[in-house]
Coordinates of C-alpha atoms and ligand atoms in Angstrom, one line a residue:
X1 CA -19.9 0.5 9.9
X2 CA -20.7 -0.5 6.4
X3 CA -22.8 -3.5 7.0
X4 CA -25.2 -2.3 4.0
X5 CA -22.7 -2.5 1.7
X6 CA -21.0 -5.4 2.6
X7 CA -24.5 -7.1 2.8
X8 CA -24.9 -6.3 -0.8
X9 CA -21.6 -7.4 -1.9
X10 CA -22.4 -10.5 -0.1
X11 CA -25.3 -11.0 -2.3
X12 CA -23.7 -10.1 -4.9
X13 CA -20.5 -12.6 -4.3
X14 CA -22.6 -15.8 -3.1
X15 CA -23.8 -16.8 -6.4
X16 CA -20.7 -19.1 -7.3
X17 CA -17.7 -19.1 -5.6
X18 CA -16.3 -22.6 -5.1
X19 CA -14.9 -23.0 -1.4
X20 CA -13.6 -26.6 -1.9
X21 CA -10.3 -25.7 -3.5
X22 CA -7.2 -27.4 -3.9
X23 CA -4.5 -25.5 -1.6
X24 CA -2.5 -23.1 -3.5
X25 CA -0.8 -21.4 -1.4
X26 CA 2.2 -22.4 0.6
X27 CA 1.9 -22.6 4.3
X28 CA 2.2 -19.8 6.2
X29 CA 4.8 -19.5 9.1
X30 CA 4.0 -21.0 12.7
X31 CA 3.1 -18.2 15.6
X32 CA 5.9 -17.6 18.0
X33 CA 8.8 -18.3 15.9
X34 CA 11.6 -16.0 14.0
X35 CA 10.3 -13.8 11.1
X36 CA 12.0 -14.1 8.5
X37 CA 12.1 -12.0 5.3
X38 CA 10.4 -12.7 2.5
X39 CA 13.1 -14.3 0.0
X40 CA 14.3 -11.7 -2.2
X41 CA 14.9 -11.1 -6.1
X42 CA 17.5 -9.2 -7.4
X43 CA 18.2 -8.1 -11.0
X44 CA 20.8 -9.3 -13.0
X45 CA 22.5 -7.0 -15.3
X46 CA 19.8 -4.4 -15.3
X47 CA 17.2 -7.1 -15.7
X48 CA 14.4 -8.7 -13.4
X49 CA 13.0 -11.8 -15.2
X50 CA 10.7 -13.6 -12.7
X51 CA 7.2 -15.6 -12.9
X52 CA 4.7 -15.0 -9.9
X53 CA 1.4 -16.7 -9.9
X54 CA -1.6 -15.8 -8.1
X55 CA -3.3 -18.7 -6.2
X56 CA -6.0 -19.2 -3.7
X57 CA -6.6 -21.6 -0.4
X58 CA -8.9 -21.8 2.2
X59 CA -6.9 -22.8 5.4
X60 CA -7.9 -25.5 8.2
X61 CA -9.1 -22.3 9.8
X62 CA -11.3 -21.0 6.9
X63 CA -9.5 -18.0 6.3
X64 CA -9.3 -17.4 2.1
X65 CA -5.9 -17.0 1.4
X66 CA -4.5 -15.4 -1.6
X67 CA -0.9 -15.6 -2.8
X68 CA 1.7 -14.5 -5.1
X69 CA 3.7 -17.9 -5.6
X70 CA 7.5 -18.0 -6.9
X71 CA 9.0 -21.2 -8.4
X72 CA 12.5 -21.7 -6.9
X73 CA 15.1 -25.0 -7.1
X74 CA 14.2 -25.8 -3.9
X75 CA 10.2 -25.1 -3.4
X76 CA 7.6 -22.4 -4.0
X77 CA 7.6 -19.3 -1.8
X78 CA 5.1 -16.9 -1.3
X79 CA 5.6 -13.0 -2.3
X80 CA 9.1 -12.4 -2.7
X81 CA 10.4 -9.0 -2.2
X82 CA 11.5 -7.6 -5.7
X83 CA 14.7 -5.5 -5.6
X84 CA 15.5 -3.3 -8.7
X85 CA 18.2 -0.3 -9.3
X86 CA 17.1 2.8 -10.8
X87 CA 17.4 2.4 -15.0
X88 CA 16.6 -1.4 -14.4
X89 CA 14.0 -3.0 -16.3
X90 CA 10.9 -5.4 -14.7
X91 CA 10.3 -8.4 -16.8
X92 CA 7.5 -9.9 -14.5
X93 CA 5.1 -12.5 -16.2
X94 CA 1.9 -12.9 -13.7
X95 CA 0.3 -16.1 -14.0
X96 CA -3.7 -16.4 -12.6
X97 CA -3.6 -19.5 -11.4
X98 CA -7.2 -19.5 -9.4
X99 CA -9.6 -21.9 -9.7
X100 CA -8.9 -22.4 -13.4
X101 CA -11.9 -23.9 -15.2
X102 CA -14.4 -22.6 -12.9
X103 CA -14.8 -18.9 -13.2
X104 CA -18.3 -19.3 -13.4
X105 CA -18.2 -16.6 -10.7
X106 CA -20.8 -14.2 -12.4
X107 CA -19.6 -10.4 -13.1
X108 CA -21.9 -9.7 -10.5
X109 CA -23.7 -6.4 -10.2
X110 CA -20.2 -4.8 -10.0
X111 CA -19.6 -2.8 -12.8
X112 CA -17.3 -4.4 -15.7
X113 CA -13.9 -2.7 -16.6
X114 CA -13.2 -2.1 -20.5
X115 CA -10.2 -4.4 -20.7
X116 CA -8.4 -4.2 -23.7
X117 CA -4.8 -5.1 -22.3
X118 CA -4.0 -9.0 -21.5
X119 CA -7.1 -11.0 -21.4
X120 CA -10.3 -9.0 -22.3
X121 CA -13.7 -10.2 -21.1
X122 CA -15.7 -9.6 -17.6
X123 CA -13.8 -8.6 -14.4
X124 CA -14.7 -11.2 -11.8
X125 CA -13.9 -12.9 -8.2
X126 CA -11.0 -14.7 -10.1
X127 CA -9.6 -12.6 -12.4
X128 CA -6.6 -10.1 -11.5
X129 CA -3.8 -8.0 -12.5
X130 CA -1.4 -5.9 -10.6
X131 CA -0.6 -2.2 -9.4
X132 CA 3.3 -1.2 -8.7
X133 CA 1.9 1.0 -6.0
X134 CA 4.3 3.8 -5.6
X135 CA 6.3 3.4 -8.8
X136 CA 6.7 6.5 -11.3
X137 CA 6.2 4.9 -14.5
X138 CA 3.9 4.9 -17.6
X139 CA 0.0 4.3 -16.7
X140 CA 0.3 2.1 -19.9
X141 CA -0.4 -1.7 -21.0
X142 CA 2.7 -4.0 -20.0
X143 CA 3.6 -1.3 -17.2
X144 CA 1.3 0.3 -14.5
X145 CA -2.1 0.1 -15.8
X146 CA -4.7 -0.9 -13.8
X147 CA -7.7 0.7 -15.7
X148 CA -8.0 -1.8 -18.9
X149 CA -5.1 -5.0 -17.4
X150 CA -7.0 -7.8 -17.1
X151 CA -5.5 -11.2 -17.0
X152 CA -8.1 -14.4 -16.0
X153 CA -7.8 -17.9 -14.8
X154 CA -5.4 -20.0 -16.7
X155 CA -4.0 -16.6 -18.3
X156 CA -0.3 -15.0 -17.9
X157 CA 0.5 -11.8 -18.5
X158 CA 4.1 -10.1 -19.2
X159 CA 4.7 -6.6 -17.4
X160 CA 7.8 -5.3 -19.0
X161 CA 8.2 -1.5 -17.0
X162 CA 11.5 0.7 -17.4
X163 CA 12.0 1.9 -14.1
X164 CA 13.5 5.1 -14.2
X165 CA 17.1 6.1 -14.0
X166 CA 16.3 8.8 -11.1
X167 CA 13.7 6.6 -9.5
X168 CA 14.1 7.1 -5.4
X169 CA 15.4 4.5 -3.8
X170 CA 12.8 2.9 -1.4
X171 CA 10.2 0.5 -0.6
X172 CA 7.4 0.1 -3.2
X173 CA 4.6 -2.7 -3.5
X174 CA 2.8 -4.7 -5.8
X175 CA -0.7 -5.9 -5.2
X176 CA -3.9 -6.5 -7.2
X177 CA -6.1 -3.9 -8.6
X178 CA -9.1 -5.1 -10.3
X179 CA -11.9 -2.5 -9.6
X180 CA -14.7 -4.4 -7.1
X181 CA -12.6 -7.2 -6.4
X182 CA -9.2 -5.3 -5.1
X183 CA -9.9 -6.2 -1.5
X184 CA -11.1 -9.7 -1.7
X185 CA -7.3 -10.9 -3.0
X186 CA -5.3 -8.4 -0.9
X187 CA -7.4 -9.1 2.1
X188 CA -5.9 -13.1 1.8
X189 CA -2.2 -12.0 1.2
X190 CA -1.8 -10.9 -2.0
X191 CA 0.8 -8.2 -1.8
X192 CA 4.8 -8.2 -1.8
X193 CA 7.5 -5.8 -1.7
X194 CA 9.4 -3.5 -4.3
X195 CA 13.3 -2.5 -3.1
X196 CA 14.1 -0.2 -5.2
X197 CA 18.2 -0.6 -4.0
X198 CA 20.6 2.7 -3.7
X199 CA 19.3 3.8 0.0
X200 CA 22.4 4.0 1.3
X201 CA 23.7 6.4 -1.8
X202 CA 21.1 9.2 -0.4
X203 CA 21.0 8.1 3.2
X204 CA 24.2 7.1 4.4
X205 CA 22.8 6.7 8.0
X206 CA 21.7 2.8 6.8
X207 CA 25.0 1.4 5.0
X208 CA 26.2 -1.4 7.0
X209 CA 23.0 -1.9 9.2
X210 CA 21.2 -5.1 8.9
X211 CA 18.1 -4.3 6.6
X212 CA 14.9 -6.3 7.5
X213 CA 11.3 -6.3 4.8
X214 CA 8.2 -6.2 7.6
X215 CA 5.3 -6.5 5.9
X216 CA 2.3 -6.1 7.8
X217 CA -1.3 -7.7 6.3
X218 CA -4.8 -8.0 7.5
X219 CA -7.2 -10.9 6.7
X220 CA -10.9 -10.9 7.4
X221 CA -12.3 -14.5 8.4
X222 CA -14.3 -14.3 5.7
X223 CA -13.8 -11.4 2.9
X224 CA -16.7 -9.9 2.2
X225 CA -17.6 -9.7 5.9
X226 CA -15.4 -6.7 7.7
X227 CA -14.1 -8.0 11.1
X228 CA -13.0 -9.4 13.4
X229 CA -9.8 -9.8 11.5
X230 CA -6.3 -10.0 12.4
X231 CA -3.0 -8.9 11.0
X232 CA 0.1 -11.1 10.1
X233 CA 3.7 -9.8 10.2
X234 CA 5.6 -11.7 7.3
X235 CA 2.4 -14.0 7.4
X236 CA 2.8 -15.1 10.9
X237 CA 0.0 -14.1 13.1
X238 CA 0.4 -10.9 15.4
X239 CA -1.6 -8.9 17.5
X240 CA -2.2 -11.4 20.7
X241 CA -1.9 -9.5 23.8
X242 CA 0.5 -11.9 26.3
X243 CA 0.1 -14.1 23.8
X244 CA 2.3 -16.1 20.9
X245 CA 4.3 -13.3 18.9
X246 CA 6.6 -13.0 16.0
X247 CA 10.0 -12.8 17.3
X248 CA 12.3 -10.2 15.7
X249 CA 16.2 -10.9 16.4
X250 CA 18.4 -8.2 17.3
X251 CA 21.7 -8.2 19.1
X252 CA 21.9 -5.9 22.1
X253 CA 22.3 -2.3 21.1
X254 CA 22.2 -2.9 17.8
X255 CA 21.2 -0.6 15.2
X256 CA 18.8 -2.0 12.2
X257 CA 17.1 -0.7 9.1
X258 CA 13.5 -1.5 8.7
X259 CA 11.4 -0.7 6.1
X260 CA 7.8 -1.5 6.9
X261 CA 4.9 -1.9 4.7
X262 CA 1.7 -1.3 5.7
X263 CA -0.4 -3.7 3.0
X264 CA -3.5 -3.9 5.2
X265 CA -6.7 -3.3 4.0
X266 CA -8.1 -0.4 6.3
X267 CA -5.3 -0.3 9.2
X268 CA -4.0 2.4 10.2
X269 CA -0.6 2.0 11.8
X270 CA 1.2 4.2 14.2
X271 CA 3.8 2.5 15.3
X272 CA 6.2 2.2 18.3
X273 CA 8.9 -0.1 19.8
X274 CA 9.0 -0.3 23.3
X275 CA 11.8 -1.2 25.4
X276 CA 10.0 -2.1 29.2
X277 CA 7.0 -0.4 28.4
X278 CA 8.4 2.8 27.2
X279 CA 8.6 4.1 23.4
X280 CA 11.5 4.4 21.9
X281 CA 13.2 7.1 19.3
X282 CA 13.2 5.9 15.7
X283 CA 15.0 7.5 12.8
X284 CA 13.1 8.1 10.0
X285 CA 14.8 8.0 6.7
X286 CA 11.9 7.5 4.3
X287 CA 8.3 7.6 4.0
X288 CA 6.7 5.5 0.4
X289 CA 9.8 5.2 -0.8
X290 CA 10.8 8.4 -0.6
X291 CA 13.7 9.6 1.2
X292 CA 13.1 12.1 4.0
X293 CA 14.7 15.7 3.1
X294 CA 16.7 15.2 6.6
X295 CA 16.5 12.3 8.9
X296 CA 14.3 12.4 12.1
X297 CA 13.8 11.2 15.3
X298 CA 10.2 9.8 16.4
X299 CA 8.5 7.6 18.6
X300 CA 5.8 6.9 16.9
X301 CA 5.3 7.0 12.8
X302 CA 1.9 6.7 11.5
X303 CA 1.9 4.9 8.6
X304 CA -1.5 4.6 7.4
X305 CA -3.1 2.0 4.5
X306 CA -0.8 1.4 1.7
X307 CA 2.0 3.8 3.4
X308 CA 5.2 2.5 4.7
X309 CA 7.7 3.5 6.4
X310 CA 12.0 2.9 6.9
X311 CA 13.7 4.0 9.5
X312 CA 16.2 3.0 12.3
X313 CA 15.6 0.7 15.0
X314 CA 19.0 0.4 18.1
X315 CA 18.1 -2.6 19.7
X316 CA 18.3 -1.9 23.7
X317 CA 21.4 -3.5 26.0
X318 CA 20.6 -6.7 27.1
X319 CA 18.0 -7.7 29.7
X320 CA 15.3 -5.7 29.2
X321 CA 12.2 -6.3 27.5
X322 CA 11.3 -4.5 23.9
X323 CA 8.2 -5.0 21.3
X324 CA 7.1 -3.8 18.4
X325 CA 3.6 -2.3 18.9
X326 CA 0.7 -0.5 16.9
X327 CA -1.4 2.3 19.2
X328 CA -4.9 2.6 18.5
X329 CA -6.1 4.8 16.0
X330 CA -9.8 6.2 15.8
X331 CA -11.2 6.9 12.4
X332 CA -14.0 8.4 13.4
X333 CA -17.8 7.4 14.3
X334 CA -18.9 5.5 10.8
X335 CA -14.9 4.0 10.6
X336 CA -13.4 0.7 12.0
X337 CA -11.8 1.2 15.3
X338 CA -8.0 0.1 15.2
X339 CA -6.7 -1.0 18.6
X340 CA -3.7 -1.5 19.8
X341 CA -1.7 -4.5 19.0
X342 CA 1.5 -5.8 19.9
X343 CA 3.8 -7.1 16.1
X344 CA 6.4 -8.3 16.9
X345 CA 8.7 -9.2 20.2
X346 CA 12.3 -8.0 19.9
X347 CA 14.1 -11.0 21.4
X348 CA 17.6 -9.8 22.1
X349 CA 20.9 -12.4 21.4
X350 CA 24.0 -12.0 20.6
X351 CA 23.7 -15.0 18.0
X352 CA 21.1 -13.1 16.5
X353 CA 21.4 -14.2 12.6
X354 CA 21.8 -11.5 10.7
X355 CA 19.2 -10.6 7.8
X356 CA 21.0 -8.8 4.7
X357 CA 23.6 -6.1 5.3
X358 CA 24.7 -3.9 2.8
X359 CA 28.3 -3.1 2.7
X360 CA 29.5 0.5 3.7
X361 CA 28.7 3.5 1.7
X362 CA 28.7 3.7 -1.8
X363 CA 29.0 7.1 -3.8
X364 CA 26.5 9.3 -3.0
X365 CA 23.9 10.3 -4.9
X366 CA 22.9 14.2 -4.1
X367 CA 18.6 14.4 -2.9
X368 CA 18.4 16.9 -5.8
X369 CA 19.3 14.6 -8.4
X370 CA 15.9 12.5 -7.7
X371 CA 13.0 12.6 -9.6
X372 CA 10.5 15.5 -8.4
X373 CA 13.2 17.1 -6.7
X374 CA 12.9 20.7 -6.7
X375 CA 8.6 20.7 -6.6
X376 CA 8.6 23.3 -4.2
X377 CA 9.9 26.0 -6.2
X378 CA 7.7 24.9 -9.1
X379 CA 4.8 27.6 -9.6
X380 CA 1.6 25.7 -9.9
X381 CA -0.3 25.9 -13.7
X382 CA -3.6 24.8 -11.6
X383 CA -5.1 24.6 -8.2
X384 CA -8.1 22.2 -7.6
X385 CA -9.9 21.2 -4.6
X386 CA -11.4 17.7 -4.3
X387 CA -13.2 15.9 -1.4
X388 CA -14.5 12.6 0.2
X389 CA -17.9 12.2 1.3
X390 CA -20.4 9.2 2.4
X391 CA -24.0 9.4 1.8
X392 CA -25.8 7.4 4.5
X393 CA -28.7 4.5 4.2
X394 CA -30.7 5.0 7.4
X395 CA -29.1 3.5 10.0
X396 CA -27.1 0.8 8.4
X397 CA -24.1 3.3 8.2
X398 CA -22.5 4.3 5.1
X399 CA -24.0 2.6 1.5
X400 CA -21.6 5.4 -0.6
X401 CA -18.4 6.3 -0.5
X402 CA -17.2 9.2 -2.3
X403 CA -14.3 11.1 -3.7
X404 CA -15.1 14.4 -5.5
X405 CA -13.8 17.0 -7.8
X406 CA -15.0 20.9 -6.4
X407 CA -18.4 21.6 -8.8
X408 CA -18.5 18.4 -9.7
X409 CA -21.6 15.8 -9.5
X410 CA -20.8 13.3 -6.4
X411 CA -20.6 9.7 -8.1
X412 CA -19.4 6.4 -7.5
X413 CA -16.3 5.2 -10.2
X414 CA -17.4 3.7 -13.4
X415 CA -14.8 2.1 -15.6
X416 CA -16.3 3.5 -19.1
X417 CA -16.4 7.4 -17.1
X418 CA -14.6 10.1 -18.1
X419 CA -11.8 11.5 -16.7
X420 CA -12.7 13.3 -13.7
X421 CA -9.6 15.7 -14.1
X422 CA -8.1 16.3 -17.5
X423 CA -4.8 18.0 -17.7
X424 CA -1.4 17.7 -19.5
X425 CA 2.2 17.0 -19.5
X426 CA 4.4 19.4 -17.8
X427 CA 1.5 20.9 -15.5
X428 CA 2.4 21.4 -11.4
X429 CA -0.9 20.9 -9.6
X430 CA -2.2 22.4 -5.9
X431 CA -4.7 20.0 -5.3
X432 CA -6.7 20.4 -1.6
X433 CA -8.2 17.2 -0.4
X434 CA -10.9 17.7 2.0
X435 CA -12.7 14.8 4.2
X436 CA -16.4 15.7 4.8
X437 CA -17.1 12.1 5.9
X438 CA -17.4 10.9 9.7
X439 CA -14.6 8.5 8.8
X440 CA -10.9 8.8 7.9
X441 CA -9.8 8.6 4.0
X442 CA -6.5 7.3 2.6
X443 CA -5.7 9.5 -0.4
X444 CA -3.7 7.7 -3.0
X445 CA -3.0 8.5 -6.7
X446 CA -1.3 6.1 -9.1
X447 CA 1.8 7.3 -11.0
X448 CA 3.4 10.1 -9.3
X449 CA 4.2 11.4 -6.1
X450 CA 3.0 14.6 -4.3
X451 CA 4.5 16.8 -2.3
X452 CA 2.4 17.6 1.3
X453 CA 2.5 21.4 1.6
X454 CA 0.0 22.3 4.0
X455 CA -2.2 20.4 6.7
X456 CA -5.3 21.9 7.8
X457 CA -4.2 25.2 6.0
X458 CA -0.4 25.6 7.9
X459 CA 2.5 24.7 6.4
X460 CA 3.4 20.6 6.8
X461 CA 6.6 21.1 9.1
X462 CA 8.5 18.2 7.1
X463 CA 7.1 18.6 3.3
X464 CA 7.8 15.1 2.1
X465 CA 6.9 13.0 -0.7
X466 CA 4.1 10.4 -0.7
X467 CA 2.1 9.0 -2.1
X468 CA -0.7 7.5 0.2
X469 CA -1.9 10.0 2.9
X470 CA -4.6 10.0 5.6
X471 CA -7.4 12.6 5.9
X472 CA -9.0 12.5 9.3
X473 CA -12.4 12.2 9.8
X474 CA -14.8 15.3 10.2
X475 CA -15.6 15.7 14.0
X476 CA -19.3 17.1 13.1
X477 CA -21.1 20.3 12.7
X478 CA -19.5 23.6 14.2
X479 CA -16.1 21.9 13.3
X480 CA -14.3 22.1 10.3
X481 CA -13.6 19.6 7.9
X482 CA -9.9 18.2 8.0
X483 CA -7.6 18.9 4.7
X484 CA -4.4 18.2 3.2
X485 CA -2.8 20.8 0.1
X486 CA -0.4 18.7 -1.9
X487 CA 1.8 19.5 -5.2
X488 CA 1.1 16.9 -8.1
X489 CA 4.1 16.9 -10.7
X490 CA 2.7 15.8 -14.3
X491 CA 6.3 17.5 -16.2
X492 CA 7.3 13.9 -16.9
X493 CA 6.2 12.8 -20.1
X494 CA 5.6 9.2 -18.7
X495 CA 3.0 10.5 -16.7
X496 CA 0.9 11.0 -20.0
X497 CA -2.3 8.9 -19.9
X498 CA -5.5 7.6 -18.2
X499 CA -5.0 6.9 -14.4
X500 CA -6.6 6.8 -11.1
X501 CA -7.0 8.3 -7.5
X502 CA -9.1 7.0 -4.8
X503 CA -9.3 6.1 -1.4
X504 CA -6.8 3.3 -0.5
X505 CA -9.4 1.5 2.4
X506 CA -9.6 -1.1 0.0
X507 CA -13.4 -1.6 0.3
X508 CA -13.9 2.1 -0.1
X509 CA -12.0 1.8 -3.6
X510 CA -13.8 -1.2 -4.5
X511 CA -17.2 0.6 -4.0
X512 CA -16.3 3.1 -6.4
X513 CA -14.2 6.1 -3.7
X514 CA -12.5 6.6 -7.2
X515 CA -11.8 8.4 -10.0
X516 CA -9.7 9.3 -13.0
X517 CA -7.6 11.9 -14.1
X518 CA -5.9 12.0 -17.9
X519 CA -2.4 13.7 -18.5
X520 CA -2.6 14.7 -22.3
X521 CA 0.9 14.6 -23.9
Ligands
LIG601 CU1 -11.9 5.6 2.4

């Protein structure tokens, strides 16, 4: 429930946004058909030059739709996937192509960023910019800053970000990240996928297997007003029970390598495939684009808000009947229920067309030679415990949404505030993230990632990288709260700077569940 809040954002929102736009955005796939992948980019001797621009529709249907739109010989297509090596360079020139001319959307009552990268002026409705959510590079202008990037209608913008040379291979994502506004443009389909390419050097288990991009969205019929929504899979509509479904090609007893996104707004995700009603063993070979230490077997993965997950699907023999489901997932008495939802039908054929296979094996490329390997023997220079709280409004549910520093005042983000955590290059950091709120947290910070040592004070049995994690929700007095200990690693100089943590329900963020922290060089 957060009806107060979304009430004042309403007000807040209604004073000029033009609903009579021209459409933008390219149509979106039909229900019951084939996915297909979003079209990929590749670099080109080290080098990915694209253009995206950001447009904006409202469908026969009145859902908004946002969209990242890509000029190609033979039309425009809508978020391409992004595929880099390690030591390759981004050249990516974002173009805001909303509305142009009528960004007489006030600033609102939402606070105003200091932007002094791209544009300048008031953060608003229509302008945007973009996050490389997961990627380890600079928090600086031209690469991952989201704190002062501001680029507005009619305005382009050139990111130009070194990714680096022991960058894990895995699935990133880019998506906008203006503070107040982040939901309204990834809640219409804003968002696309990052490869960074070499899985196969660290996890040989994938060479050869047909690799699929599933990227799972949300869209609220209206933005600013939470549910009912439904999610998309590759922008096709899913979740109808016995109903029209995306259809996912496999051949019988095939094995496939999917990496999943989860770019919803406040979904969380466990995830199944089910072959006549029961789950299946996956293989799990990385979790935000990390590579797991050693390869498991579950049947179900939890990805929650801004997570995702790659890992191998073997199509049954066939005849039988196999899905692609989401369980339900409670988050607690003041969070949004998530029910469960079929994705995707796996239709089995042996014509199934094949998405892109990688050839066998190339060298290997040992774990340890990826960047933050070895974080577990690292002795920490500083421990810190932080934690998310709500303040509540009567009965209206949540109106705040906190995350805070130990001994520190609770407050909502500013963008002129100081850093709520100052520390400096080459400091390993125990932070413990606590949830004191009656609804569960996503804890993301930009940058880096951490490794999860501990849940609820015992060892995490699997210790992997991430850089998004859920916090459950506090089950009420005589119980304690929920926690997660992770290991930050700032001993990269390119982690020097002014960034931000914060709750990745995208609302939550927006309403200031968000800090920052500056690494001193
Ligand atoms: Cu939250």
């Amino acid at each position: 429930m957060r009806s107060v809040a979304r009430i004042l954002l309403v007000i807040a929102a209604n004073g000029g946004i033009c609903l009579t736009l021209a459409a933008q955005c390219p149509p979106r796939p039909n229900p019951d058909t084939v996915v297909q992948d979003a079209p990929s980019i590749y670099s080109q001797n080290g080098v990915l030059q694209a253009e995206l621009g950001l447009g904006h529709s409202v469908d026969s249907n009145g859902y908004t739709h946002y969209c990242y739109t890509y000029k190609t010989p033979t039309g425009v297509v809508e978020a391409p996937t992004l595929r880099l090596n390690p030591g390759d360079h981004l050249l990516l020139r974002v173009k805001d192509n909303i509305n142009p001319g009528s960004e007489s959307v006030s600033a609102m009552d939402m606070p105003m960023p200091v932007s002094t990268c791209g544009d300048g002026g008031k953060a608003t409705l229509n302008s945007t910019n973009m996050h490389f959510h997961g990627l380890n590079v600079p928090p600086t202008c031209h690469q991952d800053d989201v704190l002062t990037t501001l680029i507005q209608p009619g305005g382009d913008f050139q990111f130009n970000i070194q990714i680096p040379a022991n960058e894990p291979p895995g699935l990133y994502w880019y998506h906008p990240h203006v503070h107040g506004f982040t939901e309204f443009q990834v809640n219409g389909g804003a968002a696309g996928a990052i490869v960074i390419e070499g899985m196969d050097k660290v996890r040989p288990e994938v060479a050869g297997l047909t690799e699929r991009v599933f990227t799972i969205r949300q869209q609220f019929l209206v933005p600013w007003v939470p549910g009912p929504y439904e999610l998309t899979f590759n922008f096709q509509q899913a979740g109808i029970v016995q109903g029209p479904s995306p259809i996912i090609n496999m051949k019988p007893g095939e094995k496939q390598f999917w990496r999943v996104l989860n770019a919803t707004l406040q979904d969380f995700l466990p995830l199944q495939v089910w072959v006549n009603d029961v789950p299946q063993p996956m293989e799990v070979v990385a979790l935000d684009g990390y590579p797991v230490a050693k390869p498991r077997t579950q049947t179900t993965i939890l990805v929650p808000p801004a997570g995702r997950a790659e890992f191998i699907v073997q199509a049954p023999p066939a005849g039988t009947d196999a899905y692609f489901y989401t369980l339900n997932y409670t988050t607690g008495p003041t969070g949004n229920a998530d029910t469960i939802e079929p994705l995707a039908k796996i239709q089995l054929s042996n014509n199934a067309i094949l998405a892109v296979s990688k050839p066998a094996s190339s060298p290997q490329i040992s774990m340890d030679k990826l960047k933050f390997s070895g974080l577990q023997n690292q002795a920490p220079t500083a421990e810190r415990k932080l934690f998310f709280s709500e303040e509540f409004g009567g009965t209206n549910g949540p109106i705040q949404f906190y995350i805070t520093v130990d001994g520190q005042k609770q407050k909502v983000f500013q963008p002129n505030e100081d850093p709520a955590i100052t520390t400096h290059v080459g400091a390993v950091e125990d932070w413990t993230i606590e949830n004191r709120a009656l609804e569960t947290h996503v804890f993301h910070i930009h940058q880096i990632h951490f490794q999860v040592l501990e849940i609820d004070g015992k060892p995490a049995p699997n210790q992997d990288l991430r850089d998004t994690i859920e916090i459950p929700y506090w089950e009420g007095n005589g119980h304690p709260y929920h926690n997660v200990k992770v290991r930050m690693d700032f001993r990269d100089p390119s982690t020097a700077g002014t960034f931000v943590f914060h709750c990745h329900i995208l609302l939550h963020e927006d309403l200031g569940m968000m800090h920052k922290i500056l690494v001193k060089q």
